[in-house]
Amino acid sequence: MTGQVFHPGHHELHGITVVIETHGPRTYVGRFDSEDQQGLHLLDAGVHEATAGAPSRDDYLSRSAKFGVRAEHKHLIVPAHEVAKITRLGELAQ
């Protein structure tokens, strides 16, 4: 991370569209809002579930980067213990 804060006084990812990979089959994409004891709060978030017949995670992320996130949840909390990796969506689009 660059350390540059989008809104002073907030988490460095506040307002940034991120990809949250979990230790399980789910990947979340949404605008990072904050982190607290409940977990990571995403706004306007989409969820990819790695199941048979579903598009691959890479295809889902590529489409999200190209056309925007298909927001299925206005506000979503991802428990911190489920988080394996956080990446800015813009980094994947390069």
PDB file of C-alpha atoms in Angstrom:
ATOM      1  CA  MET A   1       0.000   0.000   0.000  1.00  0.00           C
ATOM      2  CA  THR A   2       1.161   3.517  -0.713  1.00  0.00           C
ATOM      3  CA  GLY A   3       0.190   5.074   2.598  1.00  0.00           C
ATOM      4  CA  GLN A   4      -1.749   7.783   0.762  1.00  0.00           C
ATOM      5  CA  VAL A   5      -5.115   8.286   2.500  1.00  0.00           C
ATOM      6  CA  PHE A   6      -8.127   9.077   0.327  1.00  0.00           C
ATOM      7  CA  HIS A   7      -9.959  10.749   3.251  1.00  0.00           C
ATOM      8  CA  PRO A   8      -7.813  11.889   6.200  1.00  0.00           C
ATOM      9  CA  GLY A   9      -8.796  10.194   9.466  1.00  0.00           C
ATOM     10  CA  HIS A  10     -10.006   7.051   7.715  1.00  0.00           C
ATOM     11  CA  HIS A  11      -8.428   3.706   6.839  1.00  0.00           C
ATOM     12  CA  GLU A  12      -5.935   4.026   3.969  1.00  0.00           C
ATOM     13  CA  LEU A  13      -8.274   1.964   1.732  1.00  0.00           C
ATOM     14  CA  HIS A  14     -11.380   4.036   2.537  1.00  0.00           C
ATOM     15  CA  GLY A  15     -13.201   4.804  -0.691  1.00  0.00           C
ATOM     16  CA  ILE A  16     -11.050   2.455  -2.783  1.00  0.00           C
ATOM     17  CA  THR A  17     -12.606  -0.468  -4.673  1.00  0.00           C
ATOM     18  CA  VAL A  18     -10.899  -3.593  -3.397  1.00  0.00           C
ATOM     19  CA  VAL A  19     -10.882  -7.336  -3.908  1.00  0.00           C
ATOM     20  CA  ILE A  20     -11.031  -9.374  -0.719  1.00  0.00           C
ATOM     21  CA  GLU A  21      -9.961 -12.970  -1.156  1.00  0.00           C
ATOM     22  CA  THR A  22     -10.996 -15.304   1.643  1.00  0.00           C
ATOM     23  CA  HIS A  23      -9.667 -18.616   2.879  1.00  0.00           C
ATOM     24  CA  GLY A  24     -12.848 -20.169   1.449  1.00  0.00           C
ATOM     25  CA  PRO A  25     -14.580 -20.135  -1.940  1.00  0.00           C
ATOM     26  CA  ARG A  26     -15.831 -16.515  -1.706  1.00  0.00           C
ATOM     27  CA  THR A  27     -14.230 -13.418  -3.146  1.00  0.00           C
ATOM     28  CA  TYR A  28     -15.690 -10.004  -2.429  1.00  0.00           C
ATOM     29  CA  VAL A  29     -15.365  -6.858  -4.529  1.00  0.00           C
ATOM     30  CA  GLY A  30     -16.560  -3.501  -3.257  1.00  0.00           C
ATOM     31  CA  ARG A  31     -15.723  -0.043  -2.018  1.00  0.00           C
ATOM     32  CA  PHE A  32     -13.770  -0.301   1.231  1.00  0.00           C
ATOM     33  CA  ASP A  33     -15.369   1.735   4.001  1.00  0.00           C
ATOM     34  CA  SER A  34     -13.813   0.787   7.321  1.00  0.00           C
ATOM     35  CA  GLU A  35     -12.576  -1.965   9.590  1.00  0.00           C
ATOM     36  CA  ASP A  36     -13.714  -2.635  13.146  1.00  0.00           C
ATOM     37  CA  GLN A  37     -14.237  -5.554  15.527  1.00  0.00           C
ATOM     38  CA  GLN A  38     -16.996  -6.931  13.264  1.00  0.00           C
ATOM     39  CA  GLY A  39     -14.707  -7.098  10.248  1.00  0.00           C
ATOM     40  CA  LEU A  40     -14.148  -5.197   7.023  1.00  0.00           C
ATOM     41  CA  HIS A  41     -17.049  -3.059   5.827  1.00  0.00           C
ATOM     42  CA  LEU A  42     -17.633  -2.901   2.081  1.00  0.00           C
ATOM     43  CA  LEU A  43     -20.149  -0.722   0.266  1.00  0.00           C
ATOM     44  CA  ASP A  44     -21.816  -1.604  -3.045  1.00  0.00           C
ATOM     45  CA  ALA A  45     -20.249  -5.046  -2.962  1.00  0.00           C
ATOM     46  CA  GLY A  46     -20.414  -8.048  -5.224  1.00  0.00           C
ATOM     47  CA  VAL A  47     -19.615 -11.620  -4.277  1.00  0.00           C
ATOM     48  CA  HIS A  48     -18.064 -14.371  -6.356  1.00  0.00           C
ATOM     49  CA  GLU A  49     -18.605 -17.907  -5.127  1.00  0.00           C
ATOM     50  CA  ALA A  50     -16.332 -20.541  -6.660  1.00  0.00           C
ATOM     51  CA  THR A  51     -18.878 -23.195  -7.574  1.00  0.00           C
ATOM     52  CA  ALA A  52     -19.299 -25.540 -10.495  1.00  0.00           C
ATOM     53  CA  GLY A  53     -20.780 -23.725 -13.481  1.00  0.00           C
ATOM     54  CA  ALA A  54     -19.954 -20.258 -12.154  1.00  0.00           C
ATOM     55  CA  PRO A  55     -17.563 -18.003 -14.082  1.00  0.00           C
ATOM     56  CA  SER A  56     -13.996 -18.294 -12.863  1.00  0.00           C
ATOM     57  CA  ARG A  57     -12.818 -15.865 -10.214  1.00  0.00           C
ATOM     58  CA  ASP A  58     -10.399 -14.333 -12.713  1.00  0.00           C
ATOM     59  CA  ASP A  59     -13.229 -13.788 -15.245  1.00  0.00           C
ATOM     60  CA  TYR A  60     -15.432 -12.262 -12.529  1.00  0.00           C
ATOM     61  CA  LEU A  61     -12.658  -9.884 -11.475  1.00  0.00           C
ATOM     62  CA  SER A  62     -11.785  -9.003 -15.058  1.00  0.00           C
ATOM     63  CA  ARG A  63     -15.430  -8.115 -15.797  1.00  0.00           C
ATOM     64  CA  SER A  64     -15.674  -6.107 -12.571  1.00  0.00           C
ATOM     65  CA  ALA A  65     -12.535  -4.162 -13.465  1.00  0.00           C
ATOM     66  CA  LYS A  66     -13.737  -3.516 -17.013  1.00  0.00           C
ATOM     67  CA  PHE A  67     -17.458  -2.802 -16.500  1.00  0.00           C
ATOM     68  CA  GLY A  68     -17.754  -2.019 -12.786  1.00  0.00           C
ATOM     69  CA  VAL A  69     -18.818  -4.008  -9.767  1.00  0.00           C
ATOM     70  CA  ARG A  70     -22.235  -5.637  -9.932  1.00  0.00           C
ATOM     71  CA  ALA A  71     -23.365  -4.483  -6.494  1.00  0.00           C
ATOM     72  CA  GLU A  72     -25.412  -7.208  -4.833  1.00  0.00           C
ATOM     73  CA  HIS A  73     -25.061  -5.735  -1.338  1.00  0.00           C
ATOM     74  CA  LYS A  74     -25.312  -2.073  -0.337  1.00  0.00           C
ATOM     75  CA  HIS A  75     -23.328  -2.823   2.842  1.00  0.00           C
ATOM     76  CA  LEU A  76     -21.466  -6.013   3.597  1.00  0.00           C
ATOM     77  CA  ILE A  77     -19.223  -7.059   6.473  1.00  0.00           C
ATOM     78  CA  VAL A  78     -16.471  -9.590   5.845  1.00  0.00           C
ATOM     79  CA  PRO A  79     -15.240 -11.125   9.118  1.00  0.00           C
ATOM     80  CA  ALA A  80     -11.529 -10.349   9.512  1.00  0.00           C
ATOM     81  CA  HIS A  81     -10.647 -13.995  10.226  1.00  0.00           C
ATOM     82  CA  GLU A  82     -11.944 -14.959   6.743  1.00  0.00           C
ATOM     83  CA  VAL A  83      -9.667 -12.486   4.924  1.00  0.00           C
ATOM     84  CA  ALA A  84      -6.679 -13.990   3.134  1.00  0.00           C
ATOM     85  CA  LYS A  85      -5.678 -11.064   0.927  1.00  0.00           C
ATOM     86  CA  ILE A  86      -6.803  -7.545   0.015  1.00  0.00           C
ATOM     87  CA  THR A  87      -5.929  -6.056  -3.372  1.00  0.00           C
ATOM     88  CA  ARG A  88      -6.990  -2.834  -5.044  1.00  0.00           C
ATOM     89  CA  LEU A  89      -9.180  -3.721  -8.028  1.00  0.00           C
ATOM     90  CA  GLY A  90      -7.264  -1.180 -10.098  1.00  0.00           C
ATOM     91  CA  GLU A  91      -4.054  -3.164  -9.587  1.00  0.00           C
ATOM     92  CA  LEU A  92      -5.669  -6.190 -11.242  1.00  0.00           C
ATOM     93  CA  ALA A  93      -6.818  -4.160 -14.238  1.00  0.00           C
ATOM     94  CA  GLN A  94      -3.253  -3.227 -15.209  1.00  0.00           C
TER      95      GLN A  94
END
